PDB file of C-alpha atoms in Angstrom:
ATOM      1  CA  ALA A  23      57.362  29.929  44.146  1.00  0.00           C
ATOM      2  CA  ILE A  24      58.943  26.484  43.812  1.00  0.00           C
ATOM      3  CA  ILE A  25      58.424  25.781  47.509  1.00  0.00           C
ATOM      4  CA  VAL A  26      54.749  26.777  47.286  1.00  0.00           C
ATOM      5  CA  ILE A  27      54.246  24.522  44.255  1.00  0.00           C
ATOM      6  CA  ILE A  28      55.891  21.613  46.081  1.00  0.00           C
ATOM      7  CA  VAL A  29      53.646  22.152  49.132  1.00  0.00           C
ATOM      8  CA  TRP A  30      50.549  22.306  46.887  1.00  0.00           C
ATOM      9  CA  MET A  31      51.688  19.104  45.201  1.00  0.00           C
ATOM     10  CA  MET A  32      52.074  17.343  48.557  1.00  0.00           C
ATOM     11  CA  PHE A  33      48.598  18.393  49.682  1.00  0.00           C
ATOM     12  CA  SER A  34      47.205  17.526  46.255  1.00  0.00           C
ATOM     13  CA  ILE A  35      48.566  13.991  46.543  1.00  0.00           C
ATOM     14  CA  LEU A  36      47.124  13.740  50.055  1.00  0.00           C
ATOM     15  CA  GLY A  37      43.766  15.028  48.781  1.00  0.00           C
ATOM     16  CA  GLN A  38      43.845  12.533  45.950  1.00  0.00           C
ATOM     17  CA  ASN A  39      44.369   9.695  48.422  1.00  0.00           C
ATOM     18  CA  LEU A  40      41.592  10.904  50.730  1.00  0.00           C
ATOM     19  CA  PHE A  41      39.000  12.356  48.326  1.00  0.00           C
ATOM     20  CA  GLY A  42      39.766  10.853  44.903  1.00  0.00           C
ATOM     21  CA  GLY A  43      36.543   9.953  43.083  1.00  0.00           C
ATOM     22  CA  LYS A  44      34.247  11.247  45.825  1.00  0.00           C
ATOM     23  CA  PHE A  45      33.275  14.681  44.473  1.00  0.00           C
ATOM     24  CA  ASN A  46      30.311  13.691  42.308  1.00  0.00           C
ATOM     25  CA  TYR A  47      26.695  14.784  42.390  1.00  0.00           C
ATOM     26  CA  CYS A  48      23.344  14.129  40.759  1.00  0.00           C
ATOM     27  CA  SER A  49      22.049  16.720  38.302  1.00  0.00           C
ATOM     28  CA  ILE A  50      18.499  16.508  39.701  1.00  0.00           C
ATOM     29  CA  ASP A  51      19.055  16.942  43.438  1.00  0.00           C
ATOM     30  CA  LYS A  52      22.542  17.034  44.942  1.00  0.00           C
ATOM     31  CA  TYR A  53      21.415  16.075  48.433  1.00  0.00           C
ATOM     32  CA  LYS A  54      18.663  13.538  47.805  1.00  0.00           C
ATOM     33  CA  TYR A  55      20.496  11.070  45.557  1.00  0.00           C
ATOM     34  CA  GLU A  56      23.809   9.944  47.004  1.00  0.00           C
ATOM     35  CA  THR A  57      24.821   7.145  44.647  1.00  0.00           C
ATOM     36  CA  GLU A  58      25.165   6.903  40.905  1.00  0.00           C
ATOM     37  CA  ARG A  59      22.560   4.144  40.743  1.00  0.00           C
ATOM     38  CA  GLU A  60      19.916   6.173  42.631  1.00  0.00           C
ATOM     39  CA  CYS A  61      20.559   9.142  40.383  1.00  0.00           C
ATOM     40  CA  TRP A  62      20.340   7.031  37.241  1.00  0.00           C
ATOM     41  CA  ILE A  63      17.033   5.424  38.345  1.00  0.00           C
ATOM     42  CA  ALA A  64      15.561   8.879  39.021  1.00  0.00           C
ATOM     43  CA  GLY A  65      16.531   9.965  35.502  1.00  0.00           C
ATOM     44  CA  GLY A  66      19.397  12.238  36.436  1.00  0.00           C
ATOM     45  CA  GLU A  67      22.950  12.519  35.262  1.00  0.00           C
ATOM     46  CA  TRP A  68      25.926  11.727  37.505  1.00  0.00           C
ATOM     47  CA  LYS A  69      28.321  14.688  37.221  1.00  0.00           C
ATOM     48  CA  LEU A  70      31.719  15.668  38.568  1.00  0.00           C
ATOM     49  CA  TYR A  71      32.350  18.964  40.373  1.00  0.00           C
ATOM     50  CA  ASP A  72      34.689  21.413  38.637  1.00  0.00           C
ATOM     51  CA  HIS A  73      37.075  21.443  41.591  1.00  0.00           C
ATOM     52  CA  ASN A  74      38.060  17.945  42.661  1.00  0.00           C
ATOM     53  CA  PHE A  75      40.994  15.754  43.642  1.00  0.00           C
ATOM     54  CA  ASP A  76      40.726  13.060  40.963  1.00  0.00           C
ATOM     55  CA  ASN A  77      44.295  13.677  39.825  1.00  0.00           C
ATOM     56  CA  VAL A  78      47.234  15.766  40.999  1.00  0.00           C
ATOM     57  CA  LEU A  79      46.704  18.635  38.543  1.00  0.00           C
ATOM     58  CA  TYR A  80      43.023  19.085  39.440  1.00  0.00           C
ATOM     59  CA  GLY A  81      43.997  18.929  43.102  1.00  0.00           C
ATOM     60  CA  MET A  82      46.630  21.633  42.635  1.00  0.00           C
ATOM     61  CA  LEU A  83      44.089  23.791  40.786  1.00  0.00           C
ATOM     62  CA  THR A  84      41.602  23.353  43.635  1.00  0.00           C
ATOM     63  CA  LEU A  85      44.243  24.238  46.218  1.00  0.00           C
ATOM     64  CA  PHE A  86      45.269  27.301  44.185  1.00  0.00           C
ATOM     65  CA  CYS A  87      41.672  28.542  44.049  1.00  0.00           C
ATOM     66  CA  VAL A  88      41.244  28.051  47.795  1.00  0.00           C
ATOM     67  CA  SER A  89      44.555  29.699  48.693  1.00  0.00           C
ATOM     68  CA  SER A  90      43.972  32.674  46.377  1.00  0.00           C
ATOM     69  CA  LEU A  91      40.514  33.182  47.975  1.00  0.00           C
ATOM     70  CA  GLU A  92      38.894  33.093  44.524  1.00  0.00           C
ATOM     71  CA  ASP A  93      35.515  31.351  44.764  1.00  0.00           C
ATOM     72  CA  TRP A  94      36.542  29.443  47.895  1.00  0.00           C
ATOM     73  CA  PRO A  95      33.080  29.506  49.590  1.00  0.00           C
ATOM     74  CA  THR A  96      31.620  27.563  46.665  1.00  0.00           C
ATOM     75  CA  ILE A  97      34.418  25.001  46.820  1.00  0.00           C
ATOM     76  CA  MET A  98      34.133  24.571  50.586  1.00  0.00           C
ATOM     77  CA  TYR A  99      30.326  24.283  50.453  1.00  0.00           C
TER      78      TYR A  99
END
């Protein structure tokens, strides 16, 4: 179990370096408004996905959900 946690931590740190702060979306239309400013002008709210890599703990939680096959299609989509 310790080895698995260490591997998840390594990939979580890598995910934080690659994807940190990039998993946001607009509450109106996820695909039409790509920046916070566009979303704000349209009257939407800039939100953060539940599974993200903004810090190591959230990254490890995301990796756990993907590796346990619990709700992984939603995360990957």
